[in-house]
């Protein structure tokens, strides 16, 4: 007798259950508190429990859904661009500065999706750069060099 289940949904549900269980169990080491006086372990346990419940729901949906069609091709472009952007950000944020690094990294990540064009990726990059500036520099008052020493020519 062949079992007709969605292996992708079962795998995703199992992953959610595993991550949620891990974080909830680890958070039990901290004081839990009460809903009116939450301890440091309250929110991680709550969110871990929600993730476990979501995992069970996704797995149950996979049991009812049936077998998957052919798996889509692996998104190598997105994989390389997203991981490369993380490395790029870590390697260049001190040299290039906050604004150029955020703009370039966001543009590269936006280009990882086949749905984005160059123009839409550029709009996303500029918009996120402005948003990051407003949040981190203006809102939170973080002292970050906006333009790094690699882009300062002359005696600045």
PDB file of N, CA and C in Angstrom, residues 12-72:
ATOM      1  N   UNK A  12       8.868  20.125   6.062  1.00  0.00           N
ATOM      2  CA  UNK A  12       8.782  21.485   6.617  1.00  0.00           C
ATOM      3  C   UNK A  12       8.153  21.450   8.008  1.00  0.00           C
ATOM      4  N   UNK A  13       7.104  20.654   8.179  1.00  0.00           N
ATOM      5  CA  UNK A  13       6.475  20.538   9.495  1.00  0.00           C
ATOM      6  C   UNK A  13       7.425  19.963  10.528  1.00  0.00           C
ATOM      7  N   UNK A  14       8.168  18.941  10.138  1.00  0.00           N
ATOM      8  CA  UNK A  14       9.135  18.350  11.062  1.00  0.00           C
ATOM      9  C   UNK A  14      10.218  19.354  11.443  1.00  0.00           C
ATOM     10  N   UNK A  15      10.639  20.163  10.488  1.00  0.00           N
ATOM     11  CA  UNK A  15      11.667  21.167  10.768  1.00  0.00           C
ATOM     12  C   UNK A  15      11.125  22.219  11.748  1.00  0.00           C
ATOM     13  N   UNK A  16       9.892  22.665  11.530  1.00  0.00           N
ATOM     14  CA  UNK A  16       9.280  23.639  12.451  1.00  0.00           C
ATOM     15  C   UNK A  16       9.168  23.051  13.854  1.00  0.00           C
ATOM     16  N   UNK A  17       8.730  21.805  13.948  1.00  0.00           N
ATOM     17  CA  UNK A  17       8.584  21.160  15.257  1.00  0.00           C
ATOM     18  C   UNK A  17       9.948  21.043  15.939  1.00  0.00           C
ATOM     19  N   UNK A  18      10.968  20.674  15.169  1.00  0.00           N
ATOM     20  CA  UNK A  18      12.304  20.513  15.748  1.00  0.00           C
ATOM     21  C   UNK A  18      12.845  21.846  16.259  1.00  0.00           C
ATOM     22  N   UNK A  19      12.749  22.909  15.440  1.00  0.00           N
ATOM     23  CA  UNK A  19      13.249  24.220  15.865  1.00  0.00           C
ATOM     24  C   UNK A  19      12.441  24.765  17.040  1.00  0.00           C
ATOM     25  N   UNK A  20      11.128  24.672  16.958  1.00  0.00           N
ATOM     26  CA  UNK A  20      10.282  25.167  18.045  1.00  0.00           C
ATOM     27  C   UNK A  20      10.546  24.439  19.340  1.00  0.00           C
ATOM     28  N   UNK A  21      10.691  23.111  19.270  1.00  0.00           N
ATOM     29  CA  UNK A  21      10.974  22.320  20.474  1.00  0.00           C
ATOM     30  C   UNK A  21      12.322  22.700  21.067  1.00  0.00           C
ATOM     31  N   UNK A  22      13.314  22.838  20.209  1.00  0.00           N
ATOM     32  CA  UNK A  22      14.646  23.179  20.694  1.00  0.00           C
ATOM     33  C   UNK A  22      14.636  24.513  21.447  1.00  0.00           C
ATOM     34  N   UNK A  23      14.045  25.544  20.827  1.00  0.00           N
ATOM     35  CA  UNK A  23      14.056  26.857  21.456  1.00  0.00           C
ATOM     36  C   UNK A  23      13.197  26.876  22.719  1.00  0.00           C
ATOM     37  N   UNK A  24      12.078  26.185  22.705  1.00  0.00           N
ATOM     38  CA  UNK A  24      11.231  26.150  23.907  1.00  0.00           C
ATOM     39  C   UNK A  24      11.933  25.420  25.037  1.00  0.00           C
ATOM     40  N   UNK A  25      12.586  24.308  24.744  1.00  0.00           N
ATOM     41  CA  UNK A  25      13.282  23.550  25.783  1.00  0.00           C
ATOM     42  C   UNK A  25      14.468  24.350  26.331  1.00  0.00           C
ATOM     43  N   UNK A  26      15.197  25.001  25.446  1.00  0.00           N
ATOM     44  CA  UNK A  26      16.322  25.830  25.905  1.00  0.00           C
ATOM     45  C   UNK A  26      15.832  27.004  26.755  1.00  0.00           C
ATOM     46  N   UNK A  27      14.687  27.566  26.401  1.00  0.00           N
ATOM     47  CA  UNK A  27      14.166  28.718  27.137  1.00  0.00           C
ATOM     48  C   UNK A  27      13.634  28.330  28.503  1.00  0.00           C
ATOM     49  N   UNK A  28      13.349  27.049  28.707  1.00  0.00           N
ATOM     50  CA  UNK A  28      12.868  26.613  30.016  1.00  0.00           C
ATOM     51  C   UNK A  28      13.949  26.730  31.091  1.00  0.00           C
ATOM     52  N   UNK A  29      15.175  26.942  30.685  1.00  0.00           N
ATOM     53  CA  UNK A  29      16.262  27.135  31.651  1.00  0.00           C
ATOM     54  C   UNK A  29      16.164  28.501  32.338  1.00  0.00           C
ATOM     55  N   UNK A  30      15.395  29.407  31.723  1.00  0.00           N
ATOM     56  CA  UNK A  30      15.254  30.750  32.284  1.00  0.00           C
ATOM     57  C   UNK A  30      13.945  30.841  33.066  1.00  0.00           C
ATOM     58  N   UNK A  31      13.852  31.866  33.887  1.00  0.00           N
ATOM     59  CA  UNK A  31      12.632  32.070  34.662  1.00  0.00           C
ATOM     60  C   UNK A  31      11.461  32.339  33.723  1.00  0.00           C
ATOM     61  N   UNK A  32      10.339  31.652  33.956  1.00  0.00           N
ATOM     62  CA  UNK A  32       9.183  31.771  33.072  1.00  0.00           C
ATOM     63  C   UNK A  32       8.318  32.982  33.427  1.00  0.00           C
ATOM     64  N   UNK A  33       8.059  33.190  34.705  1.00  0.00           N
ATOM     65  CA  UNK A  33       7.235  34.315  35.125  1.00  0.00           C
ATOM     66  C   UNK A  33       5.760  34.051  34.927  1.00  0.00           C
ATOM     67  N   UNK A  34       4.988  35.134  34.911  1.00  0.00           N
ATOM     68  CA  UNK A  34       3.546  35.051  34.688  1.00  0.00           C
ATOM     69  C   UNK A  34       3.198  35.947  33.505  1.00  0.00           C
ATOM     70  N   UNK A  35       1.972  35.824  32.976  1.00  0.00           N
ATOM     71  CA  UNK A  35       1.614  36.719  31.854  1.00  0.00           C
ATOM     72  C   UNK A  35       1.659  38.201  32.223  1.00  0.00           C
ATOM     73  N   UNK A  36       1.467  38.524  33.498  1.00  0.00           N
ATOM     74  CA  UNK A  36       1.510  39.924  33.898  1.00  0.00           C
ATOM     75  C   UNK A  36       2.902  40.371  34.315  1.00  0.00           C
ATOM     76  N   UNK A  37       3.761  39.434  34.627  1.00  0.00           N
ATOM     77  CA  UNK A  37       5.147  39.747  34.995  1.00  0.00           C
ATOM     78  C   UNK A  37       6.022  38.688  34.336  1.00  0.00           C
ATOM     79  N   UNK A  38       6.292  38.916  33.060  1.00  0.00           N
ATOM     80  CA  UNK A  38       6.998  37.924  32.256  1.00  0.00           C
ATOM     81  C   UNK A  38       8.462  37.833  32.647  1.00  0.00           C
ATOM     82  N   UNK A  39       8.943  36.609  32.707  1.00  0.00           N
ATOM     83  CA  UNK A  39      10.357  36.375  32.923  1.00  0.00           C
ATOM     84  C   UNK A  39      11.069  36.282  31.577  1.00  0.00           C
ATOM     85  N   UNK A  40      12.397  36.142  31.601  1.00  0.00           N
ATOM     86  CA  UNK A  40      13.145  36.091  30.339  1.00  0.00           C
ATOM     87  C   UNK A  40      12.841  34.855  29.501  1.00  0.00           C
ATOM     88  N   UNK A  41      12.270  33.820  30.092  1.00  0.00           N
ATOM     89  CA  UNK A  41      11.957  32.628  29.316  1.00  0.00           C
ATOM     90  C   UNK A  41      10.542  32.591  28.786  1.00  0.00           C
ATOM     91  N   UNK A  42       9.721  33.567  29.129  1.00  0.00           N
ATOM     92  CA  UNK A  42       8.302  33.534  28.760  1.00  0.00           C
ATOM     93  C   UNK A  42       8.099  33.585  27.243  1.00  0.00           C
ATOM     94  N   UNK A  43       8.623  34.606  26.604  1.00  0.00           N
ATOM     95  CA  UNK A  43       8.394  34.764  25.159  1.00  0.00           C
ATOM     96  C   UNK A  43       9.049  33.660  24.336  1.00  0.00           C
ATOM     97  N   UNK A  44      10.297  33.238  24.616  1.00  0.00           N
ATOM     98  CA  UNK A  44      10.855  32.131  23.826  1.00  0.00           C
ATOM     99  C   UNK A  44      10.045  30.846  23.951  1.00  0.00           C
ATOM    100  N   UNK A  45       9.546  30.540  25.145  1.00  0.00           N
ATOM    101  CA  UNK A  45       8.726  29.332  25.309  1.00  0.00           C
ATOM    102  C   UNK A  45       7.425  29.484  24.529  1.00  0.00           C
ATOM    103  N   UNK A  46       6.815  30.663  24.630  1.00  0.00           N
ATOM    104  CA  UNK A  46       5.560  30.905  23.918  1.00  0.00           C
ATOM    105  C   UNK A  46       5.765  30.809  22.406  1.00  0.00           C
ATOM    106  N   UNK A  47       6.798  31.470  21.887  1.00  0.00           N
ATOM    107  CA  UNK A  47       7.044  31.444  20.445  1.00  0.00           C
ATOM    108  C   UNK A  47       7.469  30.051  19.970  1.00  0.00           C
ATOM    109  N   UNK A  48       8.235  29.338  20.798  1.00  0.00           N
ATOM    110  CA  UNK A  48       8.592  27.959  20.448  1.00  0.00           C
ATOM    111  C   UNK A  48       7.370  27.073  20.381  1.00  0.00           C
ATOM    112  N   UNK A  49       6.445  27.262  21.309  1.00  0.00           N
ATOM    113  CA  UNK A  49       5.200  26.495  21.288  1.00  0.00           C
ATOM    114  C   UNK A  49       4.361  26.809  20.064  1.00  0.00           C
ATOM    115  N   UNK A  50       4.328  28.088  19.683  1.00  0.00           N
ATOM    116  CA  UNK A  50       3.581  28.465  18.474  1.00  0.00           C
ATOM    117  C   UNK A  50       4.224  27.840  17.240  1.00  0.00           C
ATOM    118  N   UNK A  51       5.553  27.820  17.194  1.00  0.00           N
ATOM    119  CA  UNK A  51       6.239  27.205  16.049  1.00  0.00           C
ATOM    120  C   UNK A  51       5.982  25.704  15.989  1.00  0.00           C
ATOM    121  N   UNK A  52       5.933  25.042  17.137  1.00  0.00           N
ATOM    122  CA  UNK A  52       5.604  23.615  17.164  1.00  0.00           C
ATOM    123  C   UNK A  52       4.176  23.396  16.650  1.00  0.00           C
ATOM    124  N   UNK A  53       3.233  24.230  17.084  1.00  0.00           N
ATOM    125  CA  UNK A  53       1.847  24.098  16.623  1.00  0.00           C
ATOM    126  C   UNK A  53       1.753  24.324  15.118  1.00  0.00           C
ATOM    127  N   UNK A  54       2.484  25.309  14.605  1.00  0.00           N
ATOM    128  CA  UNK A  54       2.488  25.535  13.161  1.00  0.00           C
ATOM    129  C   UNK A  54       3.080  24.346  12.416  1.00  0.00           C
ATOM    130  N   UNK A  55       4.136  23.763  12.974  1.00  0.00           N
ATOM    131  CA  UNK A  55       4.739  22.586  12.345  1.00  0.00           C
ATOM    132  C   UNK A  55       3.784  21.418  12.275  1.00  0.00           C
ATOM    133  N   UNK A  56       3.038  21.212  13.340  1.00  0.00           N
ATOM    134  CA  UNK A  56       2.049  20.134  13.346  1.00  0.00           C
ATOM    135  C   UNK A  56       0.967  20.416  12.303  1.00  0.00           C
ATOM    136  N   UNK A  57       0.541  21.679  12.197  1.00  0.00           N
ATOM    137  CA  UNK A  57      -0.486  22.038  11.211  1.00  0.00           C
ATOM    138  C   UNK A  57       0.018  21.838   9.788  1.00  0.00           C
ATOM    139  N   UNK A  58       1.260  22.226   9.517  1.00  0.00           N
ATOM    140  CA  UNK A  58       1.822  22.057   8.175  1.00  0.00           C
ATOM    141  C   UNK A  58       1.958  20.574   7.844  1.00  0.00           C
ATOM    142  N   UNK A  59       2.410  19.776   8.802  1.00  0.00           N
ATOM    143  CA  UNK A  59       2.544  18.333   8.565  1.00  0.00           C
ATOM    144  C   UNK A  59       1.179  17.691   8.347  1.00  0.00           C
ATOM    145  N   UNK A  60       0.187  18.114   9.123  1.00  0.00           N
ATOM    146  CA  UNK A  60      -1.160  17.563   8.940  1.00  0.00           C
ATOM    147  C   UNK A  60      -1.716  17.934   7.571  1.00  0.00           C
ATOM    148  N   UNK A  61      -1.428  19.142   7.125  1.00  0.00           N
ATOM    149  CA  UNK A  61      -1.850  19.563   5.778  1.00  0.00           C
ATOM    150  C   UNK A  61      -1.177  18.691   4.725  1.00  0.00           C
ATOM    151  N   UNK A  62       0.077  18.326   4.964  1.00  0.00           N
ATOM    152  CA  UNK A  62       0.792  17.460   4.019  1.00  0.00           C
ATOM    153  C   UNK A  62       0.213  16.065   3.956  1.00  0.00           C
ATOM    154  N   UNK A  63      -0.354  15.604   5.058  1.00  0.00           N
ATOM    155  CA  UNK A  63      -0.969  14.282   5.042  1.00  0.00           C
ATOM    156  C   UNK A  63      -2.245  14.273   4.206  1.00  0.00           C
ATOM    157  N   UNK A  64      -2.948  15.397   4.187  1.00  0.00           N
ATOM    158  CA  UNK A  64      -4.189  15.477   3.412  1.00  0.00           C
ATOM    159  C   UNK A  64      -3.956  15.881   1.972  1.00  0.00           C
ATOM    160  N   UNK A  65      -2.848  16.531   1.690  1.00  0.00           N
ATOM    161  CA  UNK A  65      -2.616  17.149   0.389  1.00  0.00           C
ATOM    162  C   UNK A  65      -2.339  16.129  -0.713  1.00  0.00           C
ATOM    163  N   UNK A  66      -1.581  15.147  -0.433  1.00  0.00           N
ATOM    164  CA  UNK A  66      -1.227  14.180  -1.460  1.00  0.00           C
ATOM    165  C   UNK A  66       0.191  14.379  -1.935  1.00  0.00           C
ATOM    166  N   UNK A  67       0.596  13.538  -2.855  1.00  0.00           N
ATOM    167  CA  UNK A  67       1.981  13.539  -3.330  1.00  0.00           C
ATOM    168  C   UNK A  67       2.320  14.835  -4.050  1.00  0.00           C
ATOM    169  N   UNK A  68       3.575  15.222  -3.927  1.00  0.00           N
ATOM    170  CA  UNK A  68       4.068  16.420  -4.602  1.00  0.00           C
ATOM    171  C   UNK A  68       4.296  16.141  -6.074  1.00  0.00           C
ATOM    172  N   UNK A  69       4.166  17.178  -6.846  1.00  0.00           N
ATOM    173  CA  UNK A  69       4.584  17.074  -8.238  1.00  0.00           C
ATOM    174  C   UNK A  69       6.104  17.125  -8.276  1.00  0.00           C
ATOM    175  N   UNK A  70       6.640  17.200  -9.438  1.00  0.00           N
ATOM    176  CA  UNK A  70       8.094  17.258  -9.558  1.00  0.00           C
ATOM    177  C   UNK A  70       8.622  18.480  -8.815  1.00  0.00           C
ATOM    178  N   UNK A  71       9.706  18.284  -8.102  1.00  0.00           N
ATOM    179  CA  UNK A  71      10.294  19.379  -7.323  1.00  0.00           C
ATOM    180  C   UNK A  71      10.821  20.457  -8.263  1.00  0.00           C
ATOM    181  N   UNK A  72      10.636  21.740  -7.883  1.00  0.00           N
ATOM    182  CA  UNK A  72      11.184  22.814  -8.723  1.00  0.00           C
ATOM    183  C   UNK A  72      12.702  22.801  -8.657  1.00  0.00           C
TER     184      UNK A  72
END
